[in-house]
Amino acid sequence: MGGKSTSKAIEARYQTSFGRIAGYLPRNRRAAEQWHADFVAKAKARTDDHVPSVAALEKLLNDNKTVHDLVAEMIKQAAGKGRVKDIPELLKCLDRITTTAPEYRLDPAERVFFPMSTLFVHMMNTDAGVDAFRNQEFNAALLNILTEWCAYLDSPESRHVLTEDETGWLCQAAYEQNKLYEFVIPDPDALYGGFTSYNDFFHRRIKPEFRPNGARQDELAVISPNDGSVVRWLEGVKKDDDIMMKGQPYSLQKMLNGSEYVERFVGGTVFQSFLSGANYHRWHAPVDGVIKHIERVPGLMFSELQMDKEDDTAGTLSQGYQASVNTRGLVFIESTAPRIGMVCVVPVGITEISSVRFTPTLKAGDKVTRGDELGYFSYGGSSMCLVFEKGAIDHFTVPNNTIDHADDGAPIFVNGRIARAKAPTG
């Protein structure tokens, strides 16, 4: 890693980063490098004071030598033509990010929908970067910056990219590519389509007829809580495991944040999927039942699994790791169907905003029916895990991802059947 990385190794790490796989970063690394150079140049020209969250990060770096040295070293190790060359440039880039919204690009080779991921993509894969992005104080400072950016994306000011111009998200190409005809456009004839903000557009609602719930009459059916692609499912999950190992182990103790319900899932199954930028970003109940507990677990955002060799599985190996350490939600549902038992819905925020938001009225004790909305992701990368008790699942109705490439997994859709529970005996 670090300064010894070959061009081939840098390319391999870039192509297997989550942002590239999820479609938020260009397929062509040269396009990302050009964006990086242009963005740094524009950020350097900025003369305003730091925004509050970036000023707080600057103070941390000035006051904490350990964090300062880690960040300075990761910038040095990731150095390249046009990239950030020092901490002052990094801070100016972060300032700029908090006041911008992503523009649409028709050509996948030119898409930079995750500006902070593009900024960090090479830093994340350096030796110093691995340590820096796992540092709790640095992570907390980045969370504050992302929170400030999320507030901007929640504001009317962010709607300037919701136009019918060629770089607007309501242009004809974007309309077809993102299947906007499947979604609720508040007012198609109004400015910005009637959306109140960029985030309002990002977690737009889908028309019910495009996600029919044909499995609702089968009490043993488990439906998908989200749109996305299968990462994999894994049976016989342990209470605790070394999440730093290859092979994508899951640690129930870590993933479920030491919940009182952990023991119920020992030896059970984890089903994981991930969401691309064009996917529907609201998530729903996979089973009928009663909500026993809801929790949001703050976590890391830009940390990926470090390995001795390149991850040639398109980011799949980091998906299991991220499910245990990233910002995530926990919704424990006690199923009313026989043999299913308890199911935990685990939405995972990955990179950028890492925003996991529950439906405001949702609370413990609520009865839910398959297909009821539980929450949504604001702008940013995301993944979803379902955790089942041992012996609950008879079979899955979608194929496992045996190729181990996250972007090659079978597509899944909200309300579509993904599994069937074992039938009652006797």
Coordinates of C-alpha atoms in Angstrom, one line a residue:
M1 CA 0.0 0.0 0.0
G2 CA 1.0 3.6 0.4
G3 CA 3.7 5.1 -1.9
K4 CA 4.6 1.6 -3.1
S5 CA 1.3 0.9 -4.8
T6 CA 1.6 0.1 -8.5
S7 CA -0.7 1.6 -11.1
K8 CA -2.3 -1.8 -11.5
A9 CA -3.0 -2.1 -7.8
I10 CA -4.4 1.4 -7.6
E11 CA -6.7 0.6 -10.5
A12 CA -7.8 -2.7 -8.9
R13 CA -8.6 -0.9 -5.6
Y14 CA -10.5 1.8 -7.4
Q15 CA -12.6 -0.7 -9.4
T16 CA -13.6 -2.6 -6.2
S17 CA -14.5 0.4 -4.1
F18 CA -18.1 0.6 -2.9
G19 CA -18.7 3.9 -4.7
R20 CA -17.5 2.5 -8.1
I21 CA -19.6 -0.7 -7.6
A22 CA -22.7 1.1 -6.5
G23 CA -22.5 3.4 -9.6
Y24 CA -21.7 6.7 -7.7
L25 CA -18.1 6.9 -9.0
P26 CA -17.1 6.7 -12.7
R27 CA -16.2 3.3 -14.2
N28 CA -13.2 5.0 -15.7
R29 CA -10.7 6.0 -13.0
R30 CA -9.3 8.7 -15.3
A31 CA -12.6 10.5 -15.2
A32 CA -12.5 10.4 -11.4
E33 CA -8.9 11.8 -11.5
Q34 CA -10.0 14.6 -13.8
W35 CA -13.0 15.4 -11.5
H36 CA -10.6 15.4 -8.6
A37 CA -8.2 17.8 -10.2
D38 CA -11.0 20.2 -11.3
F39 CA -12.6 20.0 -7.9
V40 CA -9.4 20.7 -6.0
A41 CA -8.7 23.6 -8.2
K42 CA -12.1 25.2 -7.6
A43 CA -11.9 24.5 -3.9
K44 CA -8.5 26.2 -3.6
A45 CA -10.0 29.3 -5.1
R46 CA -12.5 29.5 -2.2
T47 CA -11.9 32.6 0.0
D48 CA -14.8 32.2 2.5
D49 CA -14.2 31.1 6.1
H50 CA -14.6 27.4 6.8
V51 CA -18.2 26.2 7.3
P52 CA -18.7 25.4 11.1
S53 CA -18.2 21.6 10.8
V54 CA -15.0 22.0 8.7
A55 CA -13.7 24.6 11.2
A56 CA -14.3 22.0 14.0
L57 CA -12.2 19.4 12.0
E58 CA -9.5 22.0 11.6
K59 CA -9.4 22.5 15.3
L60 CA -9.2 18.8 16.0
L61 CA -6.3 18.5 13.6
N62 CA -4.5 21.4 15.3
D63 CA -5.2 20.1 18.8
N64 CA -4.6 16.4 18.2
K65 CA -1.2 15.4 16.9
T66 CA -2.1 11.8 16.4
V67 CA -5.1 12.5 14.2
H68 CA -3.2 15.3 12.4
D69 CA -0.3 13.0 11.6
L70 CA -2.5 10.2 10.4
V71 CA -4.5 12.5 8.0
A72 CA -1.3 14.2 6.8
E73 CA 0.3 10.8 6.1
M74 CA -2.7 9.4 4.3
I75 CA -2.7 12.4 2.0
K76 CA 1.0 11.9 1.3
Q77 CA 0.5 8.2 0.6
A78 CA -2.4 8.9 -1.7
A79 CA -0.6 11.7 -3.5
G80 CA -1.0 12.0 -7.3
K81 CA -1.4 14.5 -10.1
G82 CA -4.3 16.8 -9.3
R83 CA -5.1 15.2 -6.0
V84 CA -5.2 16.9 -2.6
K85 CA -1.7 17.6 -1.5
D86 CA -2.1 18.8 2.1
I87 CA -4.5 19.4 4.9
P88 CA -5.5 23.0 4.0
E89 CA -6.5 21.8 0.5
L90 CA -8.5 18.9 2.0
L91 CA -10.4 21.3 4.3
K92 CA -11.3 23.6 1.4
C93 CA -12.6 20.6 -0.6
L94 CA -14.8 19.6 2.4
D95 CA -16.1 23.2 2.6
R96 CA -17.1 23.0 -1.1
I97 CA -18.8 19.6 -0.7
T98 CA -21.1 20.9 2.0
T99 CA -22.7 23.4 -0.3
T100 CA -23.1 21.4 -3.5
A101 CA -25.5 18.8 -4.8
P102 CA -24.5 16.1 -7.3
E103 CA -25.3 16.7 -10.9
Y104 CA -26.6 14.0 -13.3
R105 CA -24.3 12.5 -15.9
L106 CA -25.6 10.3 -18.8
D107 CA -22.2 8.6 -19.4
P108 CA -21.4 6.1 -16.6
A109 CA -17.7 6.8 -17.2
E110 CA -18.2 10.4 -16.1
R111 CA -20.4 10.0 -13.1
V112 CA -19.2 11.4 -9.8
F113 CA -22.3 11.3 -7.6
F114 CA -20.2 10.7 -4.4
P115 CA -17.9 13.7 -4.1
M116 CA -16.5 12.8 -0.7
S117 CA -16.0 9.2 -1.8
T118 CA -14.1 10.4 -4.8
L119 CA -12.1 12.7 -2.7
F120 CA -11.2 9.9 -0.3
V121 CA -11.1 6.9 -2.6
H122 CA -7.3 6.7 -2.8
M123 CA -6.8 7.8 0.8
M124 CA -9.0 5.0 2.1
N125 CA -6.7 2.4 0.7
T126 CA -3.5 3.7 2.2
D127 CA -2.0 2.2 5.4
A128 CA -2.5 5.6 7.1
G129 CA -6.0 5.9 5.7
V130 CA -7.1 2.6 7.1
D131 CA -6.1 3.8 10.6
A132 CA -7.4 7.3 10.1
F133 CA -10.9 6.3 9.0
R134 CA -11.2 4.0 12.0
N135 CA -10.1 6.7 14.4
Q136 CA -13.2 7.7 16.4
E137 CA -12.4 11.4 16.7
F138 CA -11.7 11.8 13.0
N139 CA -14.8 9.8 12.2
A140 CA -16.9 11.9 14.5
A141 CA -15.6 15.1 12.8
L142 CA -16.4 13.7 9.4
L143 CA -19.9 12.8 10.6
N144 CA -20.4 16.4 11.6
I145 CA -19.4 17.5 8.1
L146 CA -21.7 15.0 6.5
T147 CA -24.6 16.1 8.8
E148 CA -24.0 19.7 7.7
W149 CA -24.1 18.5 4.0
C150 CA -27.2 16.5 4.7
A151 CA -28.9 19.6 6.0
Y152 CA -28.0 21.4 2.8
L153 CA -29.4 18.5 0.7
D154 CA -32.5 18.7 2.8
S155 CA -32.9 22.4 2.0
P156 CA -34.5 24.1 -1.0
E157 CA -31.1 25.4 -2.1
S158 CA -30.2 21.9 -3.2
R159 CA -32.9 21.8 -5.8
H160 CA -30.8 23.5 -8.5
V161 CA -29.9 20.1 -9.9
L162 CA -33.6 19.0 -10.2
T163 CA -34.1 20.4 -13.7
E164 CA -34.6 19.2 -17.2
D165 CA -31.2 20.4 -18.3
E166 CA -28.8 17.7 -19.5
T167 CA -27.1 17.7 -16.1
G168 CA -30.4 17.8 -14.2
W169 CA -32.1 14.8 -12.6
L170 CA -35.4 15.4 -14.4
C171 CA -34.0 15.4 -17.9
Q172 CA -35.3 12.8 -20.3
A173 CA -32.2 10.6 -20.1
A174 CA -32.2 10.6 -16.3
Y175 CA -36.0 10.0 -16.4
E176 CA -35.6 6.8 -18.4
Q177 CA -32.4 5.6 -16.8
N178 CA -33.8 6.0 -13.2
K179 CA -37.3 4.8 -14.3
L180 CA -38.8 7.9 -12.8
Y181 CA -42.2 6.8 -14.3
E182 CA -42.3 4.2 -11.5
F183 CA -42.0 7.0 -8.8
V184 CA -44.3 9.6 -7.4
I185 CA -43.4 13.0 -8.9
P186 CA -45.2 15.5 -6.6
D187 CA -46.0 18.0 -9.4
P188 CA -44.5 17.1 -12.8
D189 CA -45.4 20.5 -14.3
A190 CA -43.9 22.6 -11.5
L191 CA -40.4 23.8 -11.1
Y192 CA -38.1 21.1 -9.7
G193 CA -41.0 18.6 -10.2
G194 CA -42.5 19.8 -6.9
F195 CA -39.7 18.3 -4.8
T196 CA -38.7 20.3 -1.8
S197 CA -35.0 19.4 -1.8
Y198 CA -32.5 17.0 -3.4
N199 CA -33.0 14.5 -0.6
D200 CA -36.8 14.7 -1.1
F201 CA -36.0 13.5 -4.7
F202 CA -33.5 10.9 -3.6
H203 CA -35.8 9.1 -1.3
R204 CA -38.9 9.6 -3.5
R205 CA -41.8 7.3 -3.0
I206 CA -42.7 4.5 -5.5
K207 CA -46.1 3.9 -7.1
P208 CA -47.7 0.9 -5.4
E209 CA -48.5 -0.7 -8.8
F210 CA -44.8 -1.1 -9.5
R211 CA -44.1 -3.1 -6.4
P212 CA -47.1 -5.4 -6.0
N213 CA -47.3 -7.5 -2.9
G214 CA -48.3 -10.8 -4.3
A215 CA -46.9 -12.8 -1.4
R216 CA -49.0 -11.2 1.3
Q217 CA -51.5 -14.1 1.4
D218 CA -48.7 -16.6 2.1
E219 CA -48.1 -16.4 5.8
L220 CA -44.7 -18.2 5.4
A221 CA -43.4 -15.9 2.7
V222 CA -40.6 -13.4 3.5
I223 CA -40.5 -10.4 1.2
S224 CA -37.7 -8.1 0.3
P225 CA -37.5 -4.9 2.4
N226 CA -35.7 -3.0 -0.3
D227 CA -34.7 -2.8 -3.9
G228 CA -31.2 -3.8 -4.7
S229 CA -28.9 -6.7 -5.6
V230 CA -28.1 -9.8 -3.6
V231 CA -24.6 -9.6 -2.0
R232 CA -25.0 -13.1 -0.5
W233 CA -26.6 -15.0 2.3
L234 CA -24.7 -16.9 5.0
E235 CA -25.9 -19.6 7.3
G236 CA -24.6 -20.6 10.7
V237 CA -23.7 -17.1 11.7
K238 CA -21.7 -16.9 15.0
K239 CA -22.3 -14.8 18.0
D240 CA -18.9 -13.3 17.6
D241 CA -16.4 -13.6 14.8
D242 CA -13.3 -11.9 13.5
I243 CA -14.8 -9.4 11.1
M244 CA -11.3 -8.5 10.0
M245 CA -10.9 -11.8 8.2
K246 CA -11.6 -12.5 4.6
G247 CA -14.7 -14.5 3.6
Q248 CA -17.1 -11.9 4.9
P249 CA -17.9 -13.2 8.4
Y250 CA -20.6 -11.6 10.4
S251 CA -20.4 -11.0 14.1
L252 CA -23.9 -10.9 15.6
Q253 CA -22.6 -9.3 18.8
K254 CA -21.2 -6.4 16.8
M255 CA -23.8 -6.1 14.1
L256 CA -26.7 -6.1 16.6
N257 CA -24.8 -3.8 19.0
G258 CA -24.8 -6.3 21.9
S259 CA -28.6 -6.5 21.9
E260 CA -30.5 -8.6 24.4
Y261 CA -31.8 -10.6 21.4
V262 CA -28.4 -11.7 20.1
E263 CA -28.7 -15.2 21.5
R264 CA -31.9 -15.8 19.5
F265 CA -29.9 -15.4 16.2
V266 CA -26.9 -17.5 17.0
G267 CA -26.5 -20.1 14.2
G268 CA -29.0 -18.3 12.1
T269 CA -28.8 -16.7 8.7
V270 CA -27.8 -13.3 7.4
F271 CA -29.2 -12.2 4.0
Q272 CA -27.4 -9.1 2.6
S273 CA -28.1 -6.9 -0.4
F274 CA -26.9 -3.5 -1.5
L275 CA -28.6 -0.5 -3.2
S276 CA -27.3 1.4 -6.2
G277 CA -28.1 5.1 -6.8
A278 CA -31.0 4.4 -9.1
N279 CA -32.7 2.1 -6.6
Y280 CA -35.8 3.0 -4.5
H281 CA -34.3 4.1 -1.2
R282 CA -37.2 3.4 1.3
W283 CA -37.3 0.1 3.2
H284 CA -40.3 -2.0 4.4
A285 CA -41.2 -4.8 6.7
P286 CA -40.3 -8.2 5.4
V287 CA -42.7 -10.1 7.7
D288 CA -45.9 -9.6 9.6
G289 CA -45.3 -9.0 13.3
V290 CA -44.8 -6.7 16.3
I291 CA -41.8 -4.4 16.6
K292 CA -39.9 -5.2 19.8
H293 CA -37.1 -2.7 19.6
I294 CA -35.8 0.1 17.3
E295 CA -32.3 1.5 17.5
R296 CA -29.9 3.6 15.4
V297 CA -26.3 2.7 15.9
P298 CA -23.7 5.4 15.0
G299 CA -20.6 3.9 13.3
L300 CA -17.8 4.4 10.8
M301 CA -18.4 5.7 7.3
F302 CA -15.3 5.5 5.1
S303 CA -13.6 2.4 6.5
E304 CA -13.2 -0.7 4.4
L305 CA -11.8 -4.2 5.1
Q306 CA -8.0 -4.2 4.9
M307 CA -6.5 -7.3 3.3
D308 CA -3.0 -8.5 2.4
K309 CA -4.0 -8.7 -1.3
E310 CA -6.5 -6.8 -3.4
D311 CA -10.2 -7.5 -3.0
D312 CA -11.1 -9.0 -6.3
T313 CA -14.7 -9.5 -5.3
A314 CA -16.0 -6.1 -6.2
G315 CA -16.3 -4.8 -2.7
T316 CA -18.2 -7.9 -1.4
L317 CA -15.7 -8.6 1.3
S318 CA -16.1 -5.2 2.8
Q319 CA -19.9 -5.5 2.8
G320 CA -19.9 -7.9 5.7
Y321 CA -17.3 -5.9 7.6
Q322 CA -19.3 -2.7 7.1
A323 CA -22.5 -4.3 8.4
S324 CA -20.8 -4.7 11.7
V325 CA -19.0 -1.3 12.0
N326 CA -20.9 1.3 9.9
T327 CA -23.8 3.5 10.9
R328 CA -26.9 1.2 10.9
G329 CA -30.4 0.8 12.1
L330 CA -31.9 -2.1 14.0
V331 CA -35.6 -3.0 13.8
F332 CA -36.4 -6.2 15.7
I333 CA -39.7 -7.7 14.6
E334 CA -41.4 -10.7 16.4
S335 CA -43.2 -12.5 13.6
T336 CA -46.8 -13.5 14.0
A337 CA -46.3 -16.3 11.4
P338 CA -45.4 -19.8 12.6
R339 CA -41.8 -20.9 12.6
I340 CA -40.3 -17.5 11.5
G341 CA -39.6 -16.2 15.0
M342 CA -37.8 -12.9 15.3
V343 CA -36.3 -11.1 12.3
C344 CA -33.9 -8.1 12.5
V345 CA -33.9 -5.6 9.7
V346 CA -30.5 -3.9 9.5
P347 CA -30.3 -0.9 7.1
V348 CA -26.6 0.0 6.8
G349 CA -25.3 3.5 5.8
I350 CA -22.1 3.3 3.7
T351 CA -20.0 6.4 2.8
E352 CA -21.3 9.9 2.2
I353 CA -24.3 10.8 4.4
S354 CA -24.6 7.4 6.1
S355 CA -28.1 8.5 6.9
V356 CA -30.5 5.9 8.3
R357 CA -33.9 7.5 9.1
F358 CA -36.9 5.7 10.6
T359 CA -40.4 6.5 9.7
P360 CA -41.2 9.2 12.3
T361 CA -44.2 7.4 13.8
L362 CA -42.6 4.0 14.1
K363 CA -42.1 2.7 17.6
A364 CA -41.8 -0.4 19.7
G365 CA -45.1 -2.2 20.2
D366 CA -46.4 -1.3 16.7
K367 CA -47.9 -4.1 14.6
V368 CA -46.6 -4.2 11.1
T369 CA -47.7 -6.0 8.0
R370 CA -45.4 -7.1 5.2
G371 CA -44.8 -4.1 3.0
D372 CA -45.3 -1.4 5.6
E373 CA -42.7 1.3 5.4
L374 CA -40.1 1.3 8.2
G375 CA -37.7 4.0 7.1
Y376 CA -35.5 5.4 4.3
F377 CA -31.9 6.3 3.4
S378 CA -31.1 9.9 2.6
Y379 CA -28.4 10.6 0.0
G380 CA -25.5 8.2 0.2
G381 CA -24.4 4.6 -0.1
S382 CA -26.5 1.9 1.5
S383 CA -26.8 -1.8 2.2
M384 CA -29.4 -4.0 3.9
C385 CA -29.2 -7.1 6.1
L386 CA -31.9 -9.4 7.3
V387 CA -31.0 -11.6 10.3
F388 CA -33.0 -14.8 10.8
E389 CA -33.1 -17.3 13.6
K390 CA -31.6 -20.7 13.2
G391 CA -33.9 -23.0 11.3
A392 CA -36.4 -20.3 10.4
I393 CA -35.8 -20.4 6.6
D394 CA -36.7 -23.4 4.5
H395 CA -35.3 -22.0 1.3
F396 CA -34.5 -18.7 -0.5
T397 CA -36.3 -18.0 -3.7
V398 CA -33.5 -15.8 -5.2
P399 CA -30.1 -17.3 -6.1
N400 CA -27.1 -16.8 -3.8
N401 CA -24.3 -14.8 -5.2
T402 CA -21.8 -17.6 -5.7
I403 CA -19.6 -15.5 -7.9
D404 CA -18.9 -13.2 -4.9
H405 CA -19.2 -10.0 -7.0
A406 CA -21.5 -7.6 -5.4
D407 CA -22.7 -6.0 -8.6
D408 CA -23.4 -9.4 -10.2
G409 CA -26.0 -10.5 -7.6
A410 CA -29.6 -11.2 -8.5
P411 CA -31.9 -8.2 -8.4
I412 CA -34.5 -7.9 -5.7
F413 CA -37.5 -5.6 -5.3
V414 CA -39.6 -4.3 -2.4
N415 CA -42.5 -6.7 -1.8
G416 CA -41.0 -9.4 -3.9
R417 CA -40.7 -12.9 -2.3
I418 CA -37.1 -13.7 -1.3
A419 CA -37.6 -16.6 1.0
R420 CA -40.1 -19.1 2.6
A421 CA -40.1 -20.2 6.2
K422 CA -40.3 -23.8 7.2
A423 CA -43.8 -25.1 7.5
P424 CA -45.1 -25.9 11.0
T425 CA -44.8 -29.6 11.9
G426 CA -47.5 -31.8 13.2

